[in-house]
Amino acid sequence: MPRERATPAAPPRGGPAAAARPRRPSRRSGPVVSPEGVRFRLGGHRDADEVVLALDFAVPGPTRFRRTRTGWSLRLDRPPVDRLEYQFVVRSGGGEQWITDPGNPDRVANPFGDKSEVRFPDYYEPGWCGPASATVPDGATEEAVHTPAGALEEAVPVRLWSPPGLDPDTRAPLLVAHDGSDLAERGGLLQWAARQPGPVRVALLDPPHGRRDTWYAAGADYADHVATVVLPELRRRVPVSAVVGLGTSLGAVSMLQVQRRHAGALTALALQSGSFFTADTDPQESGHPVFAALTGFVRTVADRADGGGTAAAGPRVLMTCGVVEENLGNNVRMAGVLARQGYRVDFRYVRDAHTVVGWRDTWSPGLDLLVAAGSGR
């Protein structure tokens, strides 16, 4: 899924914290990693018809393994990324099985099934992912925020997190995150917040099961509900110096729509790998049920040369996208549209794919800067 940009930054190097450190693979299985690429090895499975490497993006070379005396092997030249998430597809007798790499202990959690992970030698995690941030410090508070459903089918689940030692009456920036619980659990969002030099509160917004596509795919009722019901309730509960909206993939589209329909609701935006589909950049997505809604919203944004009055104050926008993502082209385009409309766009290429780890790896310094600006630091 997506871009265009104003003032591009160099591709960052940094990444995920959820995988174990690599152990030495056996002689017959496990990846052999070098700065130039990876040799994948799968032992056994001699009765399989073929084994294929499954990635979330296209690579120029072969992905079909060759049969060896002890199993299967594939040499992959390094794509322009610093880490890989992958699975093996083992096909036999007309059926297929998707598996993680049994010779690689490193895993990354994924709602559609765990992935194996390879980190190239020059990959490193952001500084806040060190051992000290393995858990959120004691003293943090979290409460459920209940609001009426209004025009929606059901209420938006919201949890409000505050860092240790922050007085309830102290003004601080508020980060509002779509898919909040997932970003907290798989991306360590609350660990990131706890490591900020100044206090920041985090509101975790989660779509109920089955609602994500309709709510986040440019759903006007949902955007209006966030701006007129959820955010006012959060402001009623805690004093806020700035509101930064964070969204990834479809969540980025929805966060931008909140700002477009309600110019004063958000102080700044962090839009990561947004699904800013257009008919010419994303024909492969045309069969998706929300494709028409997404392309329609993107057209309305692009057609308002002045930003429809929403960009008068020049809101800051962090945009990130993986260099190998299908979304790269539409993100670059959207960044250019927003920049021409007066938004202050900070576009950052990520040496990763459409992954939580890739999104997480650009929170520092990109999201750090948005939050710091909101607190006056």
CSV table of C-alpha atoms in Angstrom, one decimal:
chain,number,residue,atom,x,y,z
A,1,MET,CA,0.0,0.0,0.0
A,2,PRO,CA,1.8,3.7,-0.7
A,3,ARG,CA,3.9,8.2,-1.7
A,4,GLU,CA,5.6,11.7,-2.6
A,5,ARG,CA,7.4,13.9,-0.3
A,6,ALA,CA,8.9,17.1,0.7
A,7,THR,CA,12.5,17.0,2.1
A,8,PRO,CA,13.2,13.3,2.1
A,9,ALA,CA,15.4,11.9,4.8
A,10,ALA,CA,18.0,9.2,4.2
A,11,PRO,CA,16.7,5.7,4.5
A,12,PRO,CA,16.8,4.9,8.3
A,13,ARG,CA,18.4,1.8,9.7
A,14,GLY,CA,16.7,0.5,12.8
A,15,GLY,CA,14.1,-2.0,13.8
A,16,PRO,CA,12.1,-4.5,15.9
A,17,ALA,CA,12.5,-5.8,19.4
A,18,ALA,CA,10.2,-8.8,19.4
A,19,ALA,CA,12.6,-11.5,18.1
A,20,ALA,CA,15.1,-13.6,20.0
A,21,ARG,CA,18.8,-13.3,19.2
A,22,PRO,CA,19.9,-15.7,16.5
A,23,ARG,CA,21.5,-19.0,17.4
A,24,ARG,CA,23.9,-20.9,15.2
A,25,PRO,CA,21.9,-22.9,12.7
A,26,SER,CA,22.4,-26.6,12.2
A,27,ARG,CA,24.5,-27.7,9.2
A,28,ARG,CA,21.4,-28.8,7.3
A,29,SER,CA,18.9,-26.0,8.1
A,30,GLY,CA,18.5,-22.4,9.0
A,31,PRO,CA,19.5,-19.2,7.2
A,32,VAL,CA,23.1,-18.1,6.5
A,33,VAL,CA,23.1,-14.3,6.5
A,34,SER,CA,25.7,-12.0,5.0
A,35,PRO,CA,25.7,-8.3,4.1
A,36,GLU,CA,25.0,-9.4,0.5
A,37,GLY,CA,22.1,-11.7,1.0
A,38,VAL,CA,20.7,-14.9,2.6
A,39,ARG,CA,21.0,-18.6,1.9
A,40,PHE,CA,17.8,-20.2,3.2
A,41,ARG,CA,18.0,-23.9,4.0
A,42,LEU,CA,15.3,-26.3,4.9
A,43,GLY,CA,16.2,-29.8,6.0
A,44,GLY,CA,14.0,-32.9,5.1
A,45,HIS,CA,10.7,-32.5,3.3
A,46,ARG,CA,12.1,-34.9,0.6
A,47,ASP,CA,8.6,-35.9,-0.5
A,48,ALA,CA,7.6,-32.2,-1.3
A,49,ASP,CA,7.0,-31.2,-4.9
A,50,GLU,CA,8.4,-27.7,-4.3
A,51,VAL,CA,9.3,-25.2,-1.6
A,52,VAL,CA,8.8,-21.5,-2.1
A,53,LEU,CA,9.9,-18.5,-0.1
A,54,ALA,CA,7.0,-16.2,0.9
A,55,LEU,CA,7.6,-12.5,1.4
A,56,ASP,CA,5.3,-9.6,1.6
A,57,PHE,CA,6.9,-7.9,-1.4
A,58,ALA,CA,8.3,-8.8,-4.8
A,59,VAL,CA,12.0,-9.5,-5.3
A,60,PRO,CA,13.8,-9.6,-8.7
A,61,GLY,CA,15.4,-13.1,-8.3
A,62,PRO,CA,13.9,-16.6,-7.9
A,63,THR,CA,12.0,-17.6,-4.8
A,64,ARG,CA,11.7,-21.3,-5.6
A,65,PHE,CA,14.1,-23.5,-3.6
A,66,ARG,CA,16.3,-26.1,-5.3
A,67,ARG,CA,16.4,-29.7,-4.1
A,68,THR,CA,19.6,-30.7,-2.4
A,69,ARG,CA,21.0,-34.0,-1.0
A,70,THR,CA,19.7,-33.1,2.5
A,71,GLY,CA,16.7,-31.0,1.8
A,72,TRP,CA,16.1,-27.6,0.0
A,73,SER,CA,18.2,-24.5,-0.5
A,74,LEU,CA,17.6,-20.9,-1.9
A,75,ARG,CA,20.1,-18.1,-2.4
A,76,LEU,CA,18.4,-14.6,-2.1
A,77,ASP,CA,20.3,-11.5,-3.0
A,78,ARG,CA,19.7,-8.8,-0.5
A,79,PRO,CA,16.8,-6.5,-1.3
A,80,PRO,CA,17.0,-2.9,-0.2
A,81,VAL,CA,16.0,-3.7,3.3
A,82,ASP,CA,17.7,-4.2,6.7
A,83,ARG,CA,15.6,-7.1,7.8
A,84,LEU,CA,13.2,-9.7,6.4
A,85,GLU,CA,10.0,-11.4,7.6
A,86,TYR,CA,9.3,-14.6,5.8
A,87,GLN,CA,7.6,-18.0,5.7
A,88,PHE,CA,8.2,-21.2,3.6
A,89,VAL,CA,5.4,-22.6,1.4
A,90,VAL,CA,5.8,-26.4,1.1
A,91,ARG,CA,3.7,-27.9,-1.7
A,92,SER,CA,3.0,-31.5,-2.1
A,93,GLY,CA,0.3,-33.6,-3.7
A,94,GLY,CA,-1.8,-30.6,-4.8
A,95,GLY,CA,-1.8,-29.1,-1.3
A,96,GLU,CA,0.4,-26.6,0.5
A,97,GLN,CA,1.6,-25.8,4.0
A,98,TRP,CA,2.8,-22.4,5.2
A,99,ILE,CA,5.5,-22.8,7.9
A,100,THR,CA,8.0,-20.7,9.7
A,101,ASP,CA,11.7,-21.6,9.2
A,102,PRO,CA,12.3,-24.5,11.6
A,103,GLY,CA,16.1,-23.8,11.6
A,104,ASN,CA,15.6,-20.1,12.6
A,105,PRO,CA,14.5,-19.4,16.2
A,106,ASP,CA,13.8,-15.7,15.5
A,107,ARG,CA,10.1,-15.0,15.2
A,108,VAL,CA,7.9,-11.9,14.7
A,109,ALA,CA,4.3,-12.0,15.8
A,110,ASN,CA,1.7,-11.5,13.1
A,111,PRO,CA,-2.1,-11.8,13.3
A,112,PHE,CA,-2.1,-14.0,10.2
A,113,GLY,CA,0.5,-16.3,11.5
A,114,ASP,CA,4.0,-15.7,13.0
A,115,LYS,CA,6.8,-15.0,10.6
A,116,SER,CA,10.5,-15.9,10.7
A,117,GLU,CA,12.9,-13.0,10.8
A,118,VAL,CA,16.3,-12.4,9.4
A,119,ARG,CA,18.3,-9.3,10.4
A,120,PHE,CA,21.2,-8.2,8.2
A,121,PRO,CA,24.5,-7.4,9.9
A,122,ASP,CA,24.0,-3.6,9.7
A,123,TYR,CA,20.5,-3.6,11.2
A,124,TYR,CA,20.0,-2.2,14.7
A,125,GLU,CA,17.0,-1.4,16.9
A,126,PRO,CA,16.1,2.1,18.0
A,127,GLY,CA,17.8,3.1,21.2
A,128,TRP,CA,14.6,3.1,23.2
A,129,CYS,CA,14.3,-0.7,22.5
A,130,GLY,CA,17.1,-1.6,24.8
A,131,PRO,CA,16.8,-3.9,27.8
A,132,ALA,CA,15.6,-1.0,30.0
A,133,SER,CA,12.5,-0.7,27.9
A,134,ALA,CA,11.5,-4.4,28.0
A,135,THR,CA,8.5,-3.4,30.1
A,136,VAL,CA,6.7,-0.2,30.9
A,137,PRO,CA,8.0,1.3,34.1
A,138,ASP,CA,6.0,0.8,37.3
A,139,GLY,CA,3.7,3.7,38.1
A,140,ALA,CA,2.1,4.1,34.7
A,141,THR,CA,-1.7,4.3,34.7
A,142,GLU,CA,-4.3,3.1,32.2
A,143,GLU,CA,-8.1,3.5,32.2
A,144,ALA,CA,-10.9,2.6,29.8
A,145,VAL,CA,-12.7,5.6,28.3
A,146,HIS,CA,-16.3,4.9,27.6
A,147,THR,CA,-18.2,7.0,25.0
A,148,PRO,CA,-21.6,6.5,23.4
A,149,ALA,CA,-21.7,4.8,20.0
A,150,GLY,CA,-23.6,7.7,18.4
A,151,ALA,CA,-24.0,7.1,14.7
A,152,LEU,CA,-21.7,4.1,14.7
A,153,GLU,CA,-22.8,0.5,15.0
A,154,GLU,CA,-21.0,0.2,18.4
A,155,ALA,CA,-18.8,2.3,20.7
A,156,VAL,CA,-15.1,2.8,20.0
A,157,PRO,CA,-13.0,0.9,22.5
A,158,VAL,CA,-10.5,3.5,24.0
A,159,ARG,CA,-7.8,3.1,26.6
A,160,LEU,CA,-6.0,6.1,28.0
A,161,TRP,CA,-2.4,5.6,29.2
A,162,SER,CA,-0.4,8.0,31.3
A,163,PRO,CA,3.3,7.7,32.1
A,164,PRO,CA,4.7,7.3,35.6
A,165,GLY,CA,4.6,10.3,37.8
A,166,LEU,CA,2.5,12.5,35.6
A,167,ASP,CA,0.1,14.5,37.7
A,168,PRO,CA,-3.5,14.2,36.4
A,169,ASP,CA,-3.8,18.0,36.2
A,170,THR,CA,-0.6,18.6,34.2
A,171,ARG,CA,-0.9,19.5,30.5
A,172,ALA,CA,0.9,17.2,28.2
A,173,PRO,CA,0.8,16.1,24.5
A,174,LEU,CA,-1.8,13.3,23.7
A,175,LEU,CA,-0.9,10.7,21.1
A,176,VAL,CA,-4.1,9.2,19.6
A,177,ALA,CA,-3.3,5.8,17.9
A,178,HIS,CA,-5.5,3.8,15.6
A,179,ASP,CA,-5.0,0.1,16.0
A,180,GLY,CA,-3.6,1.2,19.4
A,181,SER,CA,-3.5,-2.1,21.2
A,182,ASP,CA,-1.7,-3.8,18.3
A,183,LEU,CA,0.9,-1.0,18.1
A,184,ALA,CA,1.4,-1.3,21.9
A,185,GLU,CA,1.7,-5.1,21.9
A,186,ARG,CA,3.7,-5.8,18.8
A,187,GLY,CA,5.4,-2.4,18.4
A,188,GLY,CA,6.1,-1.4,21.9
A,189,LEU,CA,4.3,2.0,21.6
A,190,LEU,CA,3.9,2.5,25.3
A,191,GLN,CA,7.6,1.6,25.9
A,192,TRP,CA,8.4,4.3,23.3
A,193,ALA,CA,6.1,6.8,25.2
A,194,ALA,CA,7.7,5.9,28.5
A,195,ARG,CA,11.1,6.7,27.2
A,196,GLN,CA,10.3,10.2,25.9
A,197,PRO,CA,12.2,13.0,27.6
A,198,GLY,CA,9.0,14.8,28.4
A,199,PRO,CA,5.6,13.3,29.5
A,200,VAL,CA,3.2,12.1,26.8
A,201,ARG,CA,-0.2,10.4,27.2
A,202,VAL,CA,-1.4,7.8,24.7
A,203,ALA,CA,-5.0,7.0,23.7
A,204,LEU,CA,-5.3,3.5,22.2
A,205,LEU,CA,-8.2,3.3,19.8
A,206,ASP,CA,-9.2,-0.2,18.6
A,207,PRO,CA,-11.7,-1.2,16.0
A,208,PRO,CA,-14.0,-4.0,17.2
A,209,HIS,CA,-13.9,-7.2,15.3
A,210,GLY,CA,-15.2,-6.8,11.7
A,211,ARG,CA,-15.3,-3.0,11.9
A,212,ARG,CA,-11.8,-2.0,10.9
A,213,ASP,CA,-12.3,-1.9,7.1
A,214,THR,CA,-15.5,0.1,7.2
A,215,TRP,CA,-14.4,2.5,9.9
A,216,TYR,CA,-10.9,3.1,8.7
A,217,ALA,CA,-11.4,3.1,5.0
A,218,ALA,CA,-12.4,6.7,4.8
A,219,GLY,CA,-15.6,6.2,6.9
A,220,ALA,CA,-17.0,9.7,7.3
A,221,ASP,CA,-19.2,8.7,10.3
A,222,TYR,CA,-16.2,7.2,12.1
A,223,ALA,CA,-14.0,10.2,11.5
A,224,ASP,CA,-16.7,12.6,12.7
A,225,HIS,CA,-17.2,10.4,15.8
A,226,VAL,CA,-13.5,10.5,16.7
A,227,ALA,CA,-13.4,14.3,16.3
A,228,THR,CA,-16.7,15.2,18.0
A,229,VAL,CA,-17.1,12.4,20.6
A,230,VAL,CA,-13.9,10.6,21.4
A,231,LEU,CA,-11.4,13.5,21.4
A,232,PRO,CA,-13.6,15.8,23.5
A,233,GLU,CA,-14.0,13.1,26.1
A,234,LEU,CA,-10.3,12.6,26.3
A,235,ARG,CA,-9.8,16.4,26.6
A,236,ARG,CA,-12.4,16.5,29.4
A,237,ARG,CA,-10.5,13.8,31.3
A,238,VAL,CA,-6.9,15.2,31.0
A,239,PRO,CA,-5.4,18.6,30.1
A,240,VAL,CA,-3.9,18.5,26.7
A,241,SER,CA,-1.2,20.7,25.1
A,242,ALA,CA,-1.4,19.1,21.6
A,243,VAL,CA,-3.1,16.1,19.9
A,244,VAL,CA,-1.0,14.0,17.6
A,245,GLY,CA,-2.8,11.4,15.5
A,246,LEU,CA,-1.0,8.2,14.6
A,247,GLY,CA,-2.3,5.7,12.0
A,248,THR,CA,-0.8,2.9,9.9
A,249,SER,CA,-2.1,1.4,6.7
A,250,LEU,CA,-5.9,1.9,6.7
A,251,GLY,CA,-5.6,3.7,10.0
A,252,ALA,CA,-3.5,6.4,8.4
A,253,VAL,CA,-6.2,7.1,5.9
A,254,SER,CA,-8.8,7.4,8.7
A,255,MET,CA,-6.5,9.7,10.7
A,256,LEU,CA,-6.0,12.0,7.8
A,257,GLN,CA,-9.8,12.1,7.2
A,258,VAL,CA,-10.3,13.1,10.8
A,259,GLN,CA,-8.0,16.1,10.2
A,260,ARG,CA,-9.6,17.0,6.8
A,261,ARG,CA,-13.1,17.0,8.1
A,262,HIS,CA,-12.3,18.7,11.5
A,263,ALA,CA,-9.3,21.0,11.0
A,264,GLY,CA,-8.8,21.8,14.7
A,265,ALA,CA,-9.1,18.3,16.0
A,266,LEU,CA,-5.5,17.2,15.5
A,267,THR,CA,-2.4,19.3,16.0
A,268,ALA,CA,-0.1,17.0,14.0
A,269,LEU,CA,-0.3,13.7,12.1
A,270,ALA,CA,1.9,10.6,11.8
A,271,LEU,CA,0.8,8.6,8.7
A,272,GLN,CA,2.7,5.4,8.2
A,273,SER,CA,2.3,3.3,5.0
A,274,GLY,CA,-1.1,4.8,4.4
A,275,SER,CA,-3.4,3.0,2.0
A,276,PHE,CA,-3.8,6.1,-0.2
A,277,PHE,CA,-5.0,4.1,-3.2
A,278,THR,CA,-5.5,5.5,-6.7
A,279,ALA,CA,-6.6,3.7,-9.8
A,280,ASP,CA,-3.3,4.2,-11.6
A,281,THR,CA,-0.9,3.5,-8.8
A,282,ASP,CA,-2.8,0.5,-7.3
A,283,PRO,CA,-4.7,-1.4,-9.9
A,284,GLN,CA,-3.8,-4.7,-8.1
A,285,GLU,CA,-6.0,-3.6,-5.2
A,286,SER,CA,-9.1,-2.9,-7.4
A,287,GLY,CA,-10.9,-6.0,-6.1
A,288,HIS,CA,-10.7,-4.9,-2.5
A,289,PRO,CA,-14.2,-4.2,-1.0
A,290,VAL,CA,-13.1,-0.7,0.2
A,291,PHE,CA,-11.1,0.3,-2.9
A,292,ALA,CA,-13.8,2.7,-4.2
A,293,ALA,CA,-14.1,4.4,-0.8
A,294,LEU,CA,-10.3,4.8,-0.6
A,295,THR,CA,-9.8,6.1,-4.1
A,296,GLY,CA,-12.7,8.5,-3.7
A,297,PHE,CA,-11.3,10.0,-0.5
A,298,VAL,CA,-7.8,10.4,-2.1
A,299,ARG,CA,-9.4,12.2,-5.0
A,300,THR,CA,-11.2,14.6,-2.7
A,301,VAL,CA,-7.9,15.4,-0.9
A,302,ALA,CA,-6.0,16.0,-4.2
A,303,ASP,CA,-8.8,18.1,-5.8
A,304,ARG,CA,-8.7,20.7,-3.0
A,305,ALA,CA,-5.7,22.7,-4.2
A,306,ASP,CA,-5.8,24.9,-1.0
A,307,GLY,CA,-6.4,21.9,1.3
A,308,GLY,CA,-10.0,23.0,1.8
A,309,GLY,CA,-8.9,25.4,4.4
A,310,THR,CA,-7.6,22.6,6.6
A,311,ALA,CA,-3.9,23.4,6.0
A,312,ALA,CA,-4.1,27.1,6.9
A,313,ALA,CA,-2.0,26.6,10.0
A,314,GLY,CA,0.5,24.3,8.2
A,315,PRO,CA,0.1,21.2,10.4
A,316,ARG,CA,3.1,19.0,10.8
A,317,VAL,CA,2.9,15.6,9.1
A,318,LEU,CA,5.3,12.7,9.5
A,319,MET,CA,4.9,10.2,6.6
A,320,THR,CA,6.8,7.0,6.4
A,321,CYS,CA,6.7,4.1,4.0
A,322,GLY,CA,8.9,1.0,3.3
A,323,VAL,CA,11.1,1.2,0.2
A,324,VAL,CA,9.8,-2.2,-1.1
A,325,GLU,CA,6.1,-1.6,-0.4
A,326,GLU,CA,3.4,-1.5,-3.1
A,327,ASN,CA,2.1,1.6,-1.2
A,328,LEU,CA,5.3,3.5,-1.8
A,329,GLY,CA,4.0,5.2,-5.0
A,330,ASN,CA,0.7,6.4,-3.6
A,331,ASN,CA,2.4,7.6,-0.4
A,332,VAL,CA,4.9,9.7,-2.3
A,333,ARG,CA,2.0,11.2,-4.3
A,334,MET,CA,0.0,12.0,-1.2
A,335,ALA,CA,3.0,13.6,0.5
A,336,GLY,CA,3.4,15.9,-2.5
A,337,VAL,CA,-0.3,16.8,-2.5
A,338,LEU,CA,-0.2,17.7,1.2
A,339,ALA,CA,3.0,19.6,0.9
A,340,ARG,CA,1.5,21.7,-1.9
A,341,GLN,CA,-1.5,22.4,0.3
A,342,GLY,CA,0.7,23.9,3.0
A,343,TYR,CA,1.2,20.9,5.3
A,344,ARG,CA,4.7,20.7,6.7
A,345,VAL,CA,5.6,17.2,5.5
A,346,ASP,CA,8.5,15.2,6.9
A,347,PHE,CA,8.7,12.1,4.6
A,348,ARG,CA,11.0,9.2,5.7
A,349,TYR,CA,11.8,6.1,3.6
A,350,VAL,CA,12.1,3.0,5.7
A,351,ARG,CA,14.4,0.1,4.8
A,352,ASP,CA,11.6,-2.4,5.5
A,353,ALA,CA,8.3,-3.6,4.2
A,354,HIS,CA,4.6,-3.2,5.4
A,355,THR,CA,5.4,-4.3,9.0
A,356,VAL,CA,4.8,-3.1,12.5
A,357,VAL,CA,8.6,-3.3,13.1
A,358,GLY,CA,9.2,-1.0,10.1
A,359,TRP,CA,6.7,1.5,11.5
A,360,ARG,CA,8.1,1.3,14.9
A,361,ASP,CA,11.6,1.9,13.7
A,362,THR,CA,10.8,5.4,12.5
A,363,TRP,CA,9.1,6.6,15.7
A,364,SER,CA,12.5,8.0,16.7
A,365,PRO,CA,13.2,10.6,15.6
A,366,GLY,CA,10.1,11.3,13.5
A,367,LEU,CA,7.3,10.9,16.1
A,368,ASP,CA,9.6,12.1,18.8
A,369,LEU,CA,9.8,15.5,17.0
A,370,LEU,CA,6.0,15.8,16.6
A,371,VAL,CA,5.4,15.1,20.3
A,372,ALA,CA,8.3,17.5,21.3
A,373,ALA,CA,6.8,20.3,19.2
A,374,GLY,CA,3.4,19.7,20.9
A,375,SER,CA,5.0,20.1,24.3
A,376,GLY,CA,7.1,23.1,23.4
A,377,ARG,CA,10.4,21.3,23.8
